[in-house]
PDB file of C-alpha atoms in Angstrom:
ATOM      1  CA  ARG A  12     103.075  89.655  62.687  1.00 66.00           C
ATOM      2  CA  VAL A  13     100.492  90.412  65.484  1.00 71.00           C
ATOM      3  CA  ARG A  14     103.381  92.262  67.383  1.00 74.00           C
ATOM      4  CA  ALA A  15     104.387  94.164  64.401  1.00 76.00           C
ATOM      5  CA  VAL A  16     101.183  95.605  64.322  1.00 79.00           C
ATOM      6  CA  LEU A  17     100.287  96.137  67.890  1.00 82.00           C
ATOM      7  CA  LYS A  18     103.639  97.291  69.229  1.00 82.00           C
ATOM      8  CA  PRO A  19     103.155 100.696  66.890  1.00 84.00           C
ATOM      9  CA  THR A  20      99.838 101.110  67.844  1.00 86.00           C
ATOM     10  CA  LEU A  21     100.156 100.925  71.540  1.00 86.00           C
ATOM     11  CA  ASP A  22     103.303 103.139  71.340  1.00 84.00           C
ATOM     12  CA  LEU A  23     101.230 105.532  69.634  1.00 86.00           C
ATOM     13  CA  LEU A  24      98.436 105.178  72.215  1.00 86.00           C
ATOM     14  CA  VAL A  25     100.990 106.046  74.795  1.00 86.00           C
ATOM     15  CA  GLY A  26     102.098 109.123  73.330  1.00 86.00           C
ATOM     16  CA  ILE A  27      98.578 110.629  72.912  1.00 88.00           C
ATOM     17  CA  PRO A  28      98.301 113.916  75.091  1.00 89.00           C
ATOM     18  CA  SER A  29      95.767 113.424  77.833  1.00 89.00           C
ATOM     19  CA  VAL A  30      93.538 116.249  76.571  1.00 90.00           C
ATOM     20  CA  VAL A  31      92.771 113.988  73.288  1.00 92.00           C
ATOM     21  CA  TYR A  32      91.736 111.294  75.490  1.00 92.00           C
ATOM     22  CA  GLY A  33      89.543 113.733  77.487  1.00 92.00           C
ATOM     23  CA  LEU A  34      87.941 114.791  74.286  1.00 94.00           C
ATOM     24  CA  TRP A  35      87.250 111.448  73.287  1.00 94.00           C
ATOM     25  CA  GLY A  36      85.629 110.880  76.460  1.00 93.00           C
ATOM     26  CA  VAL A  37      83.617 113.960  76.211  1.00 93.00           C
ATOM     27  CA  LEU A  38      82.234 113.173  72.586  1.00 94.00           C
ATOM     28  CA  PHE A  39      81.922 109.164  72.858  1.00 94.00           C
ATOM     29  CA  ILE A  40      82.147 107.968  76.269  1.00 93.00           C
ATOM     30  CA  VAL A  41      79.678 110.427  78.238  1.00 93.00           C
ATOM     31  CA  PRO A  42      77.053 109.785  75.418  1.00 92.00           C
ATOM     32  CA  LEU A  43      77.416 106.030  75.869  1.00 93.00           C
ATOM     33  CA  VAL A  44      77.296 106.428  79.569  1.00 90.00           C
ATOM     34  CA  ARG A  45      74.327 108.722  79.551  1.00 90.00           C
ATOM     35  CA  ASP A  46      71.972 106.975  76.965  1.00 90.00           C
ATOM     36  CA  ARG A  47      73.345 103.246  77.132  1.00 89.00           C
ATOM     37  CA  ILE A  48      75.119 102.037  80.224  1.00 89.00           C
ATOM     38  CA  GLY A  49      73.318 104.264  82.584  1.00 86.00           C
ATOM     39  CA  PRO A  50      69.878 103.596  81.966  1.00 86.00           C
ATOM     40  CA  TRP A  51      70.514  99.687  81.512  1.00 88.00           C
ATOM     41  CA  ALA A  52      72.508  99.585  85.036  1.00 86.00           C
ATOM     42  CA  ASP A  53      69.860 101.652  86.581  1.00 84.00           C
ATOM     43  CA  GLN A  54      67.243  99.088  85.406  1.00 86.00           C
ATOM     44  CA  THR A  55      69.221  96.084  86.118  1.00 86.00           C
ATOM     45  CA  LEU A  56      71.412  96.734  89.233  1.00 83.00           C
ATOM     46  CA  GLY A  57      70.290  99.881  90.487  1.00 78.00           C
ATOM     47  CA  GLN A  58      67.372  98.550  92.013  1.00 79.00           C
ATOM     48  CA  VAL A  59      69.330  96.019  93.995  1.00 82.00           C
ATOM     49  CA  ILE A  60      72.798  97.673  94.503  1.00 84.00           C
ATOM     50  CA  PRO A  61      72.459 101.579  95.275  1.00 81.00           C
ATOM     51  CA  PHE A  62      76.087 102.191  93.842  1.00 83.00           C
ATOM     52  CA  PHE A  63      74.697 101.399  90.487  1.00 84.00           C
ATOM     53  CA  SER A  64      71.831 103.662  90.391  1.00 83.00           C
ATOM     54  CA  ARG A  65      72.011 106.558  87.911  1.00 78.00           C
ATOM     55  CA  ILE A  66      71.897 109.528  90.517  1.00 76.00           C
ATOM     56  CA  ASN A  67      73.306 111.712  87.810  1.00 81.00           C
ATOM     57  CA  PRO A  68      71.699 111.569  84.179  1.00 83.00           C
ATOM     58  CA  SER A  69      74.377 113.919  82.547  1.00 86.00           C
ATOM     59  CA  GLY A  70      76.794 110.836  81.700  1.00 86.00           C
ATOM     60  CA  TYR A  71      79.860 113.036  83.484  1.00 91.00           C
ATOM     61  CA  GLY A  72      81.125 111.378  86.678  1.00 90.00           C
ATOM     62  CA  LEU A  73      83.173 108.485  87.830  1.00 91.00           C
ATOM     63  CA  LEU A  74      82.462 105.681  85.343  1.00 91.00           C
ATOM     64  CA  SER A  75      83.327 108.133  82.514  1.00 92.00           C
ATOM     65  CA  ALA A  76      86.634 109.243  83.982  1.00 92.00           C
ATOM     66  CA  GLY A  77      87.574 106.078  85.093  1.00 92.00           C
ATOM     67  CA  PHE A  78      86.773 104.306  81.635  1.00 93.00           C
ATOM     68  CA  VAL A  79      89.135 106.822  79.997  1.00 93.00           C
ATOM     69  CA  LEU A  80      91.931 106.410  82.565  1.00 92.00           C
ATOM     70  CA  GLY A  81      91.890 102.797  82.117  1.00 91.00           C
ATOM     71  CA  VAL A  82      92.364 103.304  78.263  1.00 91.00           C
ATOM     72  CA  MET A  83      95.178 105.675  78.971  1.00 91.00           C
ATOM     73  CA  VAL A  84      96.885 103.525  81.411  1.00 91.00           C
ATOM     74  CA  PHE A  85      96.451 100.243  79.661  1.00 91.00           C
ATOM     75  CA  PRO A  86      98.615 100.887  76.765  1.00 89.00           C
ATOM     76  CA  LEU A  87     101.606 101.839  79.160  1.00 88.00           C
ATOM     77  CA  VAL A  88     101.487  98.743  81.294  1.00 88.00           C
ATOM     78  CA  VAL A  89     101.180  96.615  78.188  1.00 88.00           C
ATOM     79  CA  VAL A  90     104.353  98.267  76.562  1.00 86.00           C
ATOM     80  CA  VAL A  91     106.438  98.236  79.638  1.00 84.00           C
ATOM     81  CA  THR A  92     105.402  94.595  80.427  1.00 84.00           C
ATOM     82  CA  GLU A  93     106.398  93.676  76.849  1.00 83.00           C
ATOM     83  CA  GLU A  94     109.783  95.216  77.414  1.00 82.00           C
ATOM     84  CA  VAL A  95     110.381  93.310  80.477  1.00 80.00           C
ATOM     85  CA  MET A  96     109.306  89.995  78.952  1.00 79.00           C
ATOM     86  CA  ARG A  97     111.893  90.716  75.957  1.00 80.00           C
ATOM     87  CA  SER A  98     114.725  91.819  78.406  1.00 77.00           C
ATOM     88  CA  THR A  99     114.672  88.186  80.224  1.00 76.00           C
ATOM     89  CA  PRO A 100     117.969  86.637  79.560  1.00 76.00           C
ATOM     90  CA  ARG A 101     117.909  84.499  76.432  1.00 78.00           C
ATOM     91  CA  GLU A 102     119.918  81.857  78.189  1.00 79.00           C
ATOM     92  CA  VAL A 103     117.070  81.354  80.392  1.00 76.00           C
ATOM     93  CA  ARG A 104     114.486  80.830  77.622  1.00 76.00           C
ATOM     94  CA  GLU A 105     116.966  78.424  75.667  1.00 79.00           C
ATOM     95  CA  ALA A 106     117.644  76.335  78.705  1.00 80.00           C
ATOM     96  CA  ALA A 107     113.953  75.827  79.232  1.00 78.00           C
ATOM     97  CA  LEU A 108     113.577  74.817  75.528  1.00 79.00           C
ATOM     98  CA  CYS A 109     116.817  72.438  76.037  1.00 84.00           C
ATOM     99  CA  LEU A 110     114.955  70.784  78.762  1.00 78.00           C
ATOM    100  CA  GLY A 111     111.887  69.897  76.466  1.00 78.00           C
ATOM    101  CA  ALA A 112     109.637  72.745  77.350  1.00 77.00           C
ATOM    102  CA  THR A 113     107.562  74.075  74.517  1.00 79.00           C
ATOM    103  CA  ARG A 114     107.743  77.760  73.800  1.00 79.00           C
ATOM    104  CA  TRP A 115     104.640  78.478  75.540  1.00 78.00           C
ATOM    105  CA  GLU A 116     105.653  76.550  78.633  1.00 77.00           C
ATOM    106  CA  ALA A 117     109.028  78.410  78.720  1.00 77.00           C
ATOM    107  CA  THR A 118     106.962  81.415  78.584  1.00 76.00           C
ATOM    108  CA  LYS A 119     104.580  80.727  81.157  1.00 75.00           C
ATOM    109  CA  LEU A 120     106.714  78.934  83.524  1.00 75.00           C
ATOM    110  CA  ILE A 121     109.939  80.455  83.716  1.00 76.00           C
ATOM    111  CA  VAL A 122     109.955  83.664  81.689  1.00 76.00           C
ATOM    112  CA  ARG A 123     106.918  85.093  83.439  1.00 75.00           C
ATOM    113  CA  ARG A 124     108.572  84.150  86.908  1.00 77.00           C
ATOM    114  CA  GLN A 125     111.596  85.840  85.966  1.00 77.00           C
ATOM    115  CA  ALA A 126     109.609  89.136  84.756  1.00 77.00           C
ATOM    116  CA  LEU A 127     107.175  89.178  87.655  1.00 78.00           C
ATOM    117  CA  GLY A 128     108.696  91.842  89.530  1.00 77.00           C
ATOM    118  CA  GLY A 129     108.904  94.086  86.234  1.00 78.00           C
ATOM    119  CA  VAL A 130     105.420  93.380  85.650  1.00 81.00           C
ATOM    120  CA  LEU A 131     104.224  94.585  89.023  1.00 82.00           C
ATOM    121  CA  ALA A 132     106.259  97.805  88.436  1.00 81.00           C
ATOM    122  CA  ALA A 133     104.739  98.402  85.105  1.00 83.00           C
ATOM    123  CA  VAL A 134     101.271  98.161  86.692  1.00 85.00           C
ATOM    124  CA  VAL A 135     102.399 100.532  89.392  1.00 84.00           C
ATOM    125  CA  LEU A 136     103.814 103.031  86.862  1.00 82.00           C
ATOM    126  CA  GLY A 137     100.336 102.877  85.459  1.00 85.00           C
ATOM    127  CA  LEU A 138      98.512 103.458  88.540  1.00 85.00           C
ATOM    128  CA  SER A 139     100.929 106.400  89.508  1.00 84.00           C
ATOM    129  CA  ARG A 140      99.819 107.932  86.057  1.00 84.00           C
ATOM    130  CA  ALA A 141      96.353 107.540  86.863  1.00 86.00           C
ATOM    131  CA  PHE A 142      96.624 109.001  90.756  1.00 84.00           C
ATOM    132  CA  GLY A 143      98.135 112.214  89.079  1.00 82.00           C
ATOM    133  CA  GLU A 144      96.241 112.675  85.667  1.00 85.00           C
ATOM    134  CA  THR A 145      94.659 115.962  85.736  1.00 84.00           C
ATOM    135  CA  LEU A 146      93.064 117.234  82.516  1.00 86.00           C
ATOM    136  CA  ALA A 147      91.250 114.171  81.430  1.00 89.00           C
ATOM    137  CA  VAL A 148      89.764 113.517  84.582  1.00 89.00           C
ATOM    138  CA  MET A 149      89.048 117.056  84.855  1.00 89.00           C
ATOM    139  CA  MET A 150      87.147 117.156  81.810  1.00 90.00           C
ATOM    140  CA  LEU A 151      85.002 113.947  82.607  1.00 91.00           C
ATOM    141  CA  ILE A 152      84.475 113.724  86.342  1.00 90.00           C
ATOM    142  CA  GLY A 153      81.931 116.421  86.821  1.00 87.00           C
ATOM    143  CA  ASN A 154      84.084 118.668  89.236  1.00 86.00           C
ATOM    144  CA  THR A 155      81.444 118.491  92.280  1.00 86.00           C
ATOM    145  CA  VAL A 156      82.859 118.701  95.745  1.00 83.00           C
ATOM    146  CA  LYS A 157      81.061 116.016  97.607  1.00 84.00           C
ATOM    147  CA  THR A 158      81.136 112.348  98.243  1.00 83.00           C
ATOM    148  CA  PRO A 159      79.870 110.397  95.297  1.00 86.00           C
ATOM    149  CA  GLN A 160      76.810 108.006  96.054  1.00 87.00           C
ATOM    150  CA  SER A 161      76.972 105.984  92.832  1.00 87.00           C
ATOM    151  CA  LEU A 162      79.133 104.839  89.999  1.00 87.00           C
ATOM    152  CA  PHE A 163      77.363 107.292  87.899  1.00 88.00           C
ATOM    153  CA  ASP A 164      77.653 110.313  90.486  1.00 88.00           C
ATOM    154  CA  THR A 165      80.213 113.445  89.822  1.00 89.00           C
ATOM    155  CA  ALA A 166      83.044 113.781  91.958  1.00 89.00           C
ATOM    156  CA  TYR A 167      86.337 115.738  92.379  1.00 88.00           C
ATOM    157  CA  SER A 168      89.722 114.578  92.101  1.00 87.00           C
ATOM    158  CA  LEU A 169      92.701 116.371  94.043  1.00 86.00           C
ATOM    159  CA  PRO A 170      94.661 116.937  90.821  1.00 87.00           C
ATOM    160  CA  ALA A 171      91.570 118.668  89.279  1.00 85.00           C
ATOM    161  CA  LEU A 172      90.752 120.551  92.440  1.00 83.00           C
ATOM    162  CA  ILE A 173      94.365 122.028  92.452  1.00 83.00           C
ATOM    163  CA  ALA A 174      94.374 122.797  88.863  1.00 82.00           C
ATOM    164  CA  ASN A 175      91.022 124.525  88.849  1.00 82.00           C
ATOM    165  CA  ASN A 176      91.693 126.593  91.625  1.00 80.00           C
ATOM    166  CA  TYR A 177      95.547 127.275  91.967  1.00 77.00           C
ATOM    167  CA  GLY A 178      95.339 130.613  90.107  1.00 71.00           C
ATOM    168  CA  GLU A 179      92.325 132.622  91.172  1.00 67.00           C
ATOM    169  CA  MET A 180      91.985 131.576  94.650  1.00 64.00           C
ATOM    170  CA  MET A 181      95.781 131.864  95.794  1.00 67.00           C
ATOM    171  CA  SER A 182      94.935 135.510  97.178  1.00 72.00           C
ATOM    172  CA  VAL A 183      92.984 133.693  99.811  1.00 73.00           C
ATOM    173  CA  PRO A 184      95.377 132.285 102.498  1.00 76.00           C
ATOM    174  CA  LEU A 185      92.882 129.984 103.893  1.00 80.00           C
ATOM    175  CA  TYR A 186      92.100 128.687 100.537  1.00 79.00           C
ATOM    176  CA  GLU A 187      95.811 128.725  99.610  1.00 80.00           C
ATOM    177  CA  SER A 188      96.739 126.399 102.680  1.00 84.00           C
ATOM    178  CA  ALA A 189      93.747 124.168 101.866  1.00 84.00           C
ATOM    179  CA  LEU A 190      95.240 123.724  98.282  1.00 84.00           C
ATOM    180  CA  MET A 191      98.945 123.170  99.485  1.00 86.00           C
ATOM    181  CA  GLY A 192      97.173 120.549 101.871  1.00 88.00           C
ATOM    182  CA  ALA A 193      95.514 118.863  98.867  1.00 86.00           C
ATOM    183  CA  ALA A 194      98.897 118.616  97.159  1.00 87.00           C
ATOM    184  CA  LEU A 195     100.708 117.549 100.223  1.00 91.00           C
ATOM    185  CA  MET A 196      97.784 114.686 100.584  1.00 89.00           C
ATOM    186  CA  LEU A 197      98.026 113.499  96.996  1.00 87.00           C
ATOM    187  CA  LEU A 198     101.921 113.545  97.170  1.00 89.00           C
ATOM    188  CA  VAL A 199     101.827 111.448 100.371  1.00 89.00           C
ATOM    189  CA  VAL A 200      99.368 108.897  98.715  1.00 85.00           C
ATOM    190  CA  VAL A 201     101.201 108.479  95.760  1.00 84.00           C
ATOM    191  CA  LEU A 202     104.611 108.003  97.625  1.00 88.00           C
ATOM    192  CA  VAL A 203     102.935 105.656 100.156  1.00 85.00           C
ATOM    193  CA  PHE A 204     101.427 103.597  97.423  1.00 81.00           C
ATOM    194  CA  ASN A 205     104.751 103.274  95.618  1.00 81.00           C
ATOM    195  CA  VAL A 206     106.793 102.516  98.395  1.00 85.00           C
ATOM    196  CA  LEU A 207     104.331  99.564  99.519  1.00 81.00           C
ATOM    197  CA  ALA A 208     104.332  98.218  95.838  1.00 78.00           C
ATOM    198  CA  ARG A 209     108.446  98.473  95.695  1.00 79.00           C
ATOM    199  CA  LEU A 210     108.469  96.462  98.919  1.00 80.00           C
ATOM    200  CA  VAL A 211     105.848  93.708  97.439  1.00 75.00           C
ATOM    201  CA  ILE A 212     107.985  93.672  94.165  1.00 74.00           C
ATOM    202  CA  VAL A 213     111.376  93.247  96.324  1.00 75.00           C
ATOM    203  CA  ARG A 214     109.580  90.385  98.128  1.00 74.00           C
ATOM    204  CA  ILE A 215     108.178  88.587  95.232  1.00 68.00           C
ATOM    205  CA  GLN A 216     112.060  89.055  93.442  1.00 66.00           C
ATOM    206  CA  ARG A 217     113.376  86.923  96.426  1.00 71.00           C
ATOM    207  CA  THR A 218     110.950  84.153  96.116  1.00 65.00           C
ATOM    208  CA  VAL A 219     111.462  83.780  92.491  1.00 59.00           C
TER     209      VAL A 219
END
C-alpha cells in the first residue's frame, strides 16, 4: 500500500523540470536559509568552524543549491534502486525463504547483495545528473566567480558558467577558449567519476 502511493509520487518528482525545482528553491529554500538556517548556523557553529559562518546573508549560495540538487537527485536514485531490487531473480528470493529466512532476512542478506552493483549504479547516475545540472544551480548558487569560503557563500558552477556566457562572449577568442576549456574540464570530471564508479561496481559484483 505504501509503495502504491510512493512509487507514482517519486516518478512524478523525477519528471519535474529543473526550472521548477529552481523556482521552488528561490521561493522557499532561499528564504529558509536566509532567515532560519543561516543565522542559527552562524551563532552555533560559525564561531567555531568558519565554514559554517554566514558570510553571505542573501540566502543564495552553496547550501541552497546543494539542498535543491539533493531533492532533485534523491527520487531518481530511489526509483532506479527500486527497479534494481525488483529485478532480482525470483528464484533467489524463494530459495532463501525455503531455507527458513524471513522476507526481511531474504531482502537484507540475499537480494541486497545481488542488487548492490545496481544500487551503486543508481547512485552514480544521480551524481552524474547533479554534476551536469545547470538551470536549478544557476538560479540558486549566486553565480559569483570566486572560491567559496563558507557553506553559505556564493559560487559559480561550470555548467552555469558555460550557460551564462556562451552566447554573448563567443566573439572574444580568449573567452571562447576559456569556455571550451571549462566544458572539457566538466566532461573529464564526469567521465573519470563514471569510470572509477564502474570499476568499483565491477569489483563489488565479482565479490558477491
